[in-house]
Tab-separated table of C-alpha atoms in Angstrom:
chain	number	residue	atom	x	y	z
Y	110	MET	CA	131.163	155.227	95.184
Y	111	ASN	CA	130.772	156.757	98.655
Y	112	ARG	CA	127.917	158.952	99.817
Y	113	ALA	CA	129.723	162.208	99.069
Y	114	GLY	CA	130.299	161.106	95.487
Y	115	THR	CA	126.634	160.188	95.111
Y	116	ILE	CA	125.601	163.619	96.401
Y	117	ALA	CA	128.045	165.350	94.029
Y	118	LEU	CA	126.737	163.470	90.992
Y	119	THR	CA	123.117	164.077	91.969
Y	120	ALA	CA	123.889	167.784	92.406
Y	121	LEU	CA	124.855	167.957	88.724
Y	122	ALA	CA	121.146	167.624	87.874
Y	123	PRO	CA	119.945	170.930	89.433
Y	124	VAL	CA	123.166	172.605	88.287
Y	125	SER	CA	122.271	171.580	84.727
Y	126	TRP	CA	118.693	172.777	85.193
Y	127	GLY	CA	120.079	176.160	86.181
Y	128	SER	CA	121.263	176.619	82.596
Y	129	THR	CA	117.721	176.287	81.207
Y	130	TYR	CA	116.934	180.009	81.412
Y	131	ALA	CA	120.068	181.090	79.542
Y	132	VAL	CA	119.634	178.460	76.821
Y	133	THR	CA	115.939	179.294	76.427
Y	134	THR	CA	116.471	183.040	76.092
Y	135	GLU	CA	119.562	182.848	73.879
Y	136	PHE	CA	118.801	179.895	71.588
Y	137	LEU	CA	115.113	179.016	71.473
Y	138	PRO	CA	112.010	180.581	69.845
Y	139	PRO	CA	110.216	182.988	72.204
Y	140	ASP	CA	106.843	182.344	73.854
Y	141	ARG	CA	106.776	178.565	73.299
Y	142	PRO	CA	107.145	177.197	76.840
Y	143	LEU	CA	104.956	174.123	76.337
Y	144	PHE	CA	106.687	173.184	73.102
Y	145	THR	CA	110.012	173.610	74.896
Y	146	GLY	CA	108.816	171.319	77.689
Y	147	LEU	CA	107.705	168.771	75.094
Y	148	MET	CA	111.061	168.913	73.290
Y	149	ARG	CA	112.892	168.462	76.577
Y	150	ALA	CA	110.937	165.396	77.657
Y	151	LEU	CA	109.688	163.275	74.780
Y	152	PRO	CA	112.798	162.972	72.539
Y	153	ALA	CA	114.970	162.259	75.586
Y	154	GLY	CA	112.542	159.615	76.822
Y	155	LEU	CA	112.314	157.907	73.443
Y	156	VAL	CA	116.113	157.808	73.105
Y	157	LEU	CA	116.457	156.181	76.520
Y	158	LEU	CA	113.713	153.672	75.703
Y	159	ALA	CA	115.455	152.781	72.440
Y	160	VAL	CA	118.750	152.273	74.265
Y	161	ALA	CA	117.348	150.315	77.209
Y	162	ARG	CA	114.757	148.314	75.215
Y	163	THR	CA	112.762	147.664	78.372
Y	164	LEU	CA	109.090	148.492	78.903
Y	165	PRO	CA	107.091	148.507	82.152
Y	166	ARG	CA	105.235	145.380	83.191
Y	167	GLY	CA	102.108	144.884	85.255
Y	168	VAL	CA	101.433	147.589	87.842
Y	169	TRP	CA	104.494	149.497	86.685
Y	170	TRP	CA	102.609	150.809	83.665
Y	171	GLY	CA	100.409	152.791	86.034
Y	172	LYS	CA	103.282	153.751	88.325
Y	173	ALA	CA	105.415	154.946	85.398
Y	174	VAL	CA	102.562	157.126	84.115
Y	175	ALA	CA	101.915	158.531	87.597
Y	176	LEU	CA	105.587	159.365	88.183
Y	177	GLY	CA	105.931	160.749	84.661
Y	178	ALA	CA	102.935	163.001	85.260
Y	179	LEU	CA	104.202	164.309	88.597
Y	180	ASN	CA	107.886	164.741	87.713
Y	181	ILE	CA	107.459	165.820	84.079
Y	182	GLY	CA	103.974	166.044	82.575
Y	183	ALA	CA	102.419	168.317	85.217
Y	184	PHE	CA	105.623	169.864	86.545
Y	185	PHE	CA	106.884	171.364	83.275
Y	186	PRO	CA	103.657	173.167	82.200
Y	187	LEU	CA	102.947	174.443	85.720
Y	188	LEU	CA	106.513	175.661	86.088
Y	189	PHE	CA	106.435	177.535	82.782
Y	190	LEU	CA	103.005	179.008	83.549
Y	191	SER	CA	104.216	180.339	86.892
Y	192	ALA	CA	107.421	181.710	85.351
Y	193	TYR	CA	105.420	183.658	82.758
Y	194	ARG	CA	102.929	185.097	85.267
Y	195	LEU	CA	105.235	185.804	88.207
Y	196	PRO	CA	107.893	188.485	87.639
Y	197	GLY	CA	111.303	188.784	89.177
Y	198	GLY	CA	112.045	185.107	89.620
Y	199	MET	CA	109.242	184.639	92.135
Y	200	ALA	CA	108.494	181.220	90.633
Y	201	ALA	CA	111.944	180.109	91.783
Y	202	VAL	CA	111.101	181.181	95.329
Y	203	PHE	CA	108.026	178.960	95.407
Y	204	GLY	CA	110.076	176.193	93.811
Y	205	SER	CA	112.590	176.479	96.654
Y	206	LEU	CA	109.837	175.354	99.030
Y	207	GLY	CA	110.381	171.833	97.673
Y	208	PRO	CA	112.327	170.605	100.731
Y	209	LEU	CA	109.425	171.578	102.991
Y	210	TRP	CA	106.914	169.797	100.718
Y	211	VAL	CA	109.108	166.697	100.701
Y	212	ALA	CA	109.564	166.788	104.478
Y	213	GLY	CA	105.783	166.794	104.931
Y	214	LEU	CA	105.104	164.080	102.359
Y	215	ALA	CA	107.935	161.942	103.699
Y	216	VAL	CA	106.109	161.759	107.030
Y	217	LEU	CA	103.034	160.305	105.330
Y	218	LEU	CA	104.638	158.064	102.731
Y	219	LEU	CA	108.124	157.197	103.976
Y	220	SER	CA	107.727	157.349	107.762
Y	221	GLU	CA	110.599	159.848	107.900
Y	222	LYS	CA	110.084	162.145	110.869
Y	223	PRO	CA	111.324	165.658	110.021
Y	224	THR	CA	113.712	167.235	112.480
Y	225	VAL	CA	113.760	170.861	113.587
Y	226	ARG	CA	117.015	171.220	111.689
Y	227	THR	CA	115.365	170.030	108.476
Y	228	LEU	CA	112.525	172.535	108.782
Y	229	LEU	CA	114.832	175.439	109.650
Y	230	THR	CA	117.190	174.497	106.823
Y	231	GLY	CA	114.262	174.418	104.384
Y	232	ILE	CA	113.181	177.901	105.478
Y	233	ALA	CA	116.762	179.153	105.140
Y	234	ALA	CA	117.000	177.731	101.612
Y	235	ALA	CA	113.802	179.525	100.564
Y	236	LEU	CA	115.023	182.764	102.168
Y	237	GLY	CA	118.369	182.553	100.394
Y	238	VAL	CA	116.789	181.905	96.999
Y	239	SER	CA	114.352	184.796	97.522
Y	240	LEU	CA	117.257	187.179	98.170
Y	241	VAL	CA	118.900	186.019	94.935
Y	242	VAL	CA	115.937	186.215	92.560
Y	243	LEU	CA	113.302	188.572	93.975
Y	244	ARG	CA	113.003	192.183	92.864
Y	245	ALA	CA	111.408	195.055	94.763
Y	246	THR	CA	108.839	195.544	91.983
Y	247	ALA	CA	107.652	191.931	92.015
Y	248	GLU	CA	103.871	191.602	92.293
Y	249	LEU	CA	101.753	188.582	93.128
Y	250	ASP	CA	99.455	186.994	90.559
Y	251	THR	CA	96.900	184.503	91.882
Y	252	ILE	CA	97.111	182.076	88.963
Y	253	GLY	CA	100.877	182.324	88.908
Y	254	VAL	CA	101.153	181.673	92.644
Y	255	LEU	CA	98.841	178.648	92.445
Y	256	ALA	CA	100.768	177.276	89.460
Y	257	ALA	CA	104.090	177.773	91.255
Y	258	LEU	CA	102.852	176.033	94.395
Y	259	ALA	CA	101.363	173.208	92.339
Y	260	SER	CA	104.575	172.712	90.343
Y	261	SER	CA	106.660	172.562	93.509
Y	262	ALA	CA	104.223	170.143	95.144
Y	263	SER	CA	104.105	167.991	91.991
Y	264	MET	CA	107.879	167.578	91.869
Y	265	ALA	CA	108.000	166.907	95.616
Y	266	ALA	CA	105.297	164.234	95.347
Y	267	GLY	CA	107.107	162.645	92.421
Y	268	THR	CA	110.364	162.602	94.375
Y	269	VAL	CA	108.781	160.974	97.437
Y	270	LEU	CA	106.811	158.395	95.417
Y	271	THR	CA	109.928	157.555	93.405
Y	272	LYS	CA	111.638	156.806	96.707
Y	273	ARG	CA	108.658	154.880	98.113
Y	274	TRP	CA	108.052	152.684	95.054
Y	275	GLY	CA	111.689	152.086	94.228
Y	276	ARG	CA	112.273	150.185	90.997
Y	277	PRO	CA	111.237	146.780	89.641
Y	278	GLU	CA	113.744	143.983	90.132
Y	279	GLY	CA	116.582	144.285	87.608
Y	280	VAL	CA	115.538	147.764	86.411
Y	281	GLY	CA	117.976	150.633	86.906
Y	282	PRO	CA	117.504	154.417	87.008
Y	283	LEU	CA	118.297	154.749	83.293
Y	284	VAL	CA	115.233	152.704	82.378
Y	285	MET	CA	113.050	154.459	84.959
Y	286	THR	CA	114.115	157.823	83.548
Y	287	GLY	CA	113.121	156.746	80.050
Y	288	TRP	CA	109.702	155.591	81.237
Y	289	GLN	CA	108.957	158.827	83.071
Y	290	LEU	CA	110.218	161.202	80.374
Y	291	THR	CA	108.235	159.383	77.689
Y	292	ALA	CA	105.055	159.322	79.765
Y	293	GLY	CA	105.455	162.959	80.756
Y	294	GLY	CA	106.206	164.051	77.196
Y	295	LEU	CA	103.142	162.260	75.852
Y	296	LEU	CA	101.011	164.048	78.453
Y	297	ILE	CA	102.447	167.443	77.488
Y	298	ALA	CA	102.079	166.929	73.708
Y	299	PRO	CA	98.298	167.448	73.324
Y	300	VAL	CA	98.334	170.438	75.692
Y	301	ALA	CA	101.208	172.045	73.780
Y	302	PHE	CA	99.552	171.666	70.377
Y	303	LEU	CA	96.161	172.780	71.714
Y	304	VAL	CA	97.492	175.908	73.418
Y	305	GLU	CA	100.400	176.910	71.179
Y	306	GLY	CA	99.456	175.435	67.802
Y	307	ALA	CA	101.822	173.946	65.253
Y	308	PRO	CA	105.559	173.702	66.079
Y	309	PRO	CA	107.656	176.734	65.083
Y	310	VAL	CA	110.234	176.719	62.311
Y	311	LEU	CA	113.620	175.957	63.865
Y	312	ASP	CA	116.982	177.378	62.814
Y	313	GLY	CA	120.374	175.916	63.640
Y	314	ARG	CA	120.646	177.696	66.997
Y	315	ALA	CA	117.241	176.427	68.076
Y	316	VAL	CA	118.085	172.860	67.065
Y	317	ALA	CA	121.331	173.051	69.057
Y	318	GLY	CA	119.464	174.452	72.049
Y	319	TYR	CA	116.808	171.736	71.972
Y	320	LEU	CA	119.455	169.029	71.593
Y	321	TYR	CA	121.235	170.329	74.681
Y	322	LEU	CA	118.005	170.533	76.678
Y	323	ALA	CA	116.867	167.051	75.648
Y	324	LEU	CA	120.153	165.182	76.067
Y	325	VAL	CA	122.176	166.950	78.778
Y	326	ASN	CA	119.613	169.063	80.621
Y	327	THR	CA	116.946	166.347	80.713
Y	328	ALA	CA	118.054	162.783	79.838
Y	329	VAL	CA	121.359	162.849	81.733
Y	330	ALA	CA	120.189	165.227	84.476
Y	331	TYR	CA	117.031	163.294	85.328
Y	332	TRP	CA	118.935	160.009	85.238
Y	333	LEU	CA	121.339	161.410	87.851
Y	334	TRP	CA	118.393	162.789	89.851
Y	335	PHE	CA	116.444	159.506	89.967
Y	336	ARG	CA	119.673	157.611	90.640
Y	337	GLY	CA	120.284	159.878	93.629
Y	338	ILE	CA	116.756	159.344	94.938
Y	339	GLY	CA	117.430	155.611	94.965
Y	340	ARG	CA	120.563	156.022	97.086
Y	341	LEU	CA	119.803	158.960	99.382
Y	342	THR	CA	116.829	160.087	101.423
Y	343	ALA	CA	114.190	162.085	99.577
Y	344	THR	CA	114.848	165.071	101.851
Y	345	SER	CA	118.580	165.002	101.164
Y	346	VAL	CA	118.014	164.967	97.403
Y	347	THR	CA	115.460	167.769	97.380
Y	348	PHE	CA	117.807	170.051	99.340
Y	349	LEU	CA	120.003	170.042	96.231
Y	350	GLY	CA	117.210	171.856	94.356
Y	351	PRO	CA	118.319	175.416	95.327
Y	352	LEU	CA	121.468	174.848	93.280
Y	353	SER	CA	119.319	175.438	90.184
Y	354	PRO	CA	118.455	179.147	90.760
Y	355	LEU	CA	121.951	179.729	92.140
Y	356	THR	CA	123.475	178.322	88.949
Y	357	ALA	CA	121.115	180.448	86.856
Y	358	ALA	CA	122.274	183.568	88.717
Y	359	VAL	CA	125.949	182.692	88.207
Y	360	ILE	CA	125.420	182.004	84.481
Y	361	GLY	CA	123.526	185.289	84.148
Y	362	TRP	CA	126.466	187.112	85.711
Y	363	ALA	CA	129.239	185.262	83.850
Y	364	ALA	CA	127.669	184.795	80.394
Y	365	LEU	CA	124.866	187.342	80.078
Y	366	GLY	CA	126.460	190.324	81.802
Y	367	GLU	CA	123.916	190.526	84.624
Y	368	ALA	CA	125.111	192.220	87.812
Y	369	LEU	CA	125.079	190.557	91.226
Y	370	THR	CA	124.242	192.843	94.157
Y	371	PRO	CA	125.535	192.363	97.716
Y	372	VAL	CA	122.051	191.199	98.749
Y	373	GLN	CA	122.089	188.538	96.029
Y	374	LEU	CA	125.541	187.375	97.110
Y	375	LEU	CA	124.287	187.098	100.693
Y	376	GLY	CA	121.293	185.090	99.469
Y	377	MET	CA	123.566	182.779	97.481
Y	378	ALA	CA	125.666	182.145	100.586
Y	379	ILE	CA	122.575	181.375	102.690
Y	380	ALA	CA	121.025	179.079	100.072
Y	381	PHE	CA	124.290	177.257	99.443
Y	382	GLY	CA	124.845	176.837	103.167
Y	383	ALA	CA	121.339	175.408	103.515
Y	384	THR	CA	122.065	172.985	100.670
Y	385	LEU	CA	125.193	171.741	102.435
Y	386	LEU	CA	123.414	171.501	105.784
Y	387	GLY	CA	120.625	169.528	104.129
Y	388	GLN	CA	123.137	166.807	103.233
Y	389	MET	CA	124.134	166.134	106.838
Y	390	ARG	CA	122.947	162.806	108.136
Y	391	GLY	CA	120.112	162.799	110.637
Y	392	SER	CA	119.843	160.284	113.427
Y	393	ARG	CA	118.376	156.902	112.501
Y	394	ARG	CA	115.546	157.336	114.970
Y	395	GLY	CA	114.785	160.940	114.100
Y	396	SER	CA	114.731	160.919	110.331
Y	397	GLY	CA	114.479	157.338	109.232
Y	398	GLY	CA	118.172	157.281	108.424
Y	399	ASP	CA	119.743	157.392	104.994
Y	400	THR	CA	117.873	154.400	103.712
Y	401	GLY	CA	119.456	154.681	100.323
Y	402	ASP	CA	122.844	153.743	101.778
Y	403	GLN	CA	121.440	150.531	103.223
Y	404	LYS	CA	120.583	149.271	99.740
Y	405	PHE	CA	123.665	150.697	98.099
Y	406	SER	CA	125.275	147.448	96.995
Y	407	LYS	CA	122.127	146.203	95.249
Y	408	THR	CA	121.534	149.573	93.594
Y	409	GLU	CA	125.147	149.721	92.497
Y	410	ARG	CA	124.788	146.343	90.759
Y	411	ILE	CA	121.691	147.587	88.930
Y	412	ASP	CA	123.494	150.790	87.901
Y	413	ARG	CA	126.369	148.736	86.557
Y	414	LYS	CA	123.852	146.671	84.584
Y	415	ASP	CA	122.500	149.927	83.122
Y	416	SER	CA	125.989	150.970	82.072
Y	417	MET	CA	126.848	147.546	80.606
Y	418	ASP	CA	123.545	147.417	78.724
Y	419	LEU	CA	124.210	150.897	77.324
Y	420	MET	CA	127.715	149.962	76.141
Y	421	ASP	CA	126.544	146.633	74.747
Y	422	SER	CA	123.790	148.374	72.797
Y	423	ALA	CA	126.268	150.896	71.408
Y	424	VAL	CA	128.635	148.135	70.275
Y	425	ARG	CA	125.831	146.195	68.572
Y	426	ARG	CA	124.794	149.312	66.685
């Protein structure tokens, strides 16, 4: 698969995440954000572990827990907390700062020097998202702002460390996804039960919603996301993030009857343009190059091993 195909598949992850709001409001019990985060992460992680039948070894126990905490265990609760305390989609605006976080962390951890184009594109992405989701009546809340910044920084740090550490020899992104979702879900579980109490009673719609979130929105989406991190630069991957609020706005218009104003349409065009610009290759000297492409053949063999292992497991069962 060429680079464009890798970008397109990776982009399916934030597009899927953009459906979270509609599924949550239309299918799931209200006011249970931590339980929802738990149901997204832990069942998906356990399914992937059962399929892959591979556990971390040595230092990768600690690395898997650290990545699971950053990408899942801390990110989900902080994201939900900010969404509840910040009105008008302001949490999405802070989340759109992810490319700027990644650009800064990539300097320290990946030796990728950010270009002026990268910084300007990151600012444009945040501006576009703000035009799509912000409302004139939106007010700042200190705890909400701190939670939103922390959630964005957590995901950015997880993305950069995932790129820096890579994967153990012979381990593909499917296995890595299972490790991180399981670790993150186990970290969320005690917080969810402590804050929200016992799980709610679920009807058929809620079960269907949680199944979608766990399997499609989380297991498959995060597998594609971590796979993309292994093949592309961290900055390139994180610039796909604005597709999530854009997808949410389109679903709200198409499925929930929400109107789109001219200002929102302008913001969507700016954010989408920034996403496309963020996929353009930088110079090798200026940005560290697209290091994922240099290891493509090895990664492709590991991905094939993931797929063959998955099919072999299905046949045996």
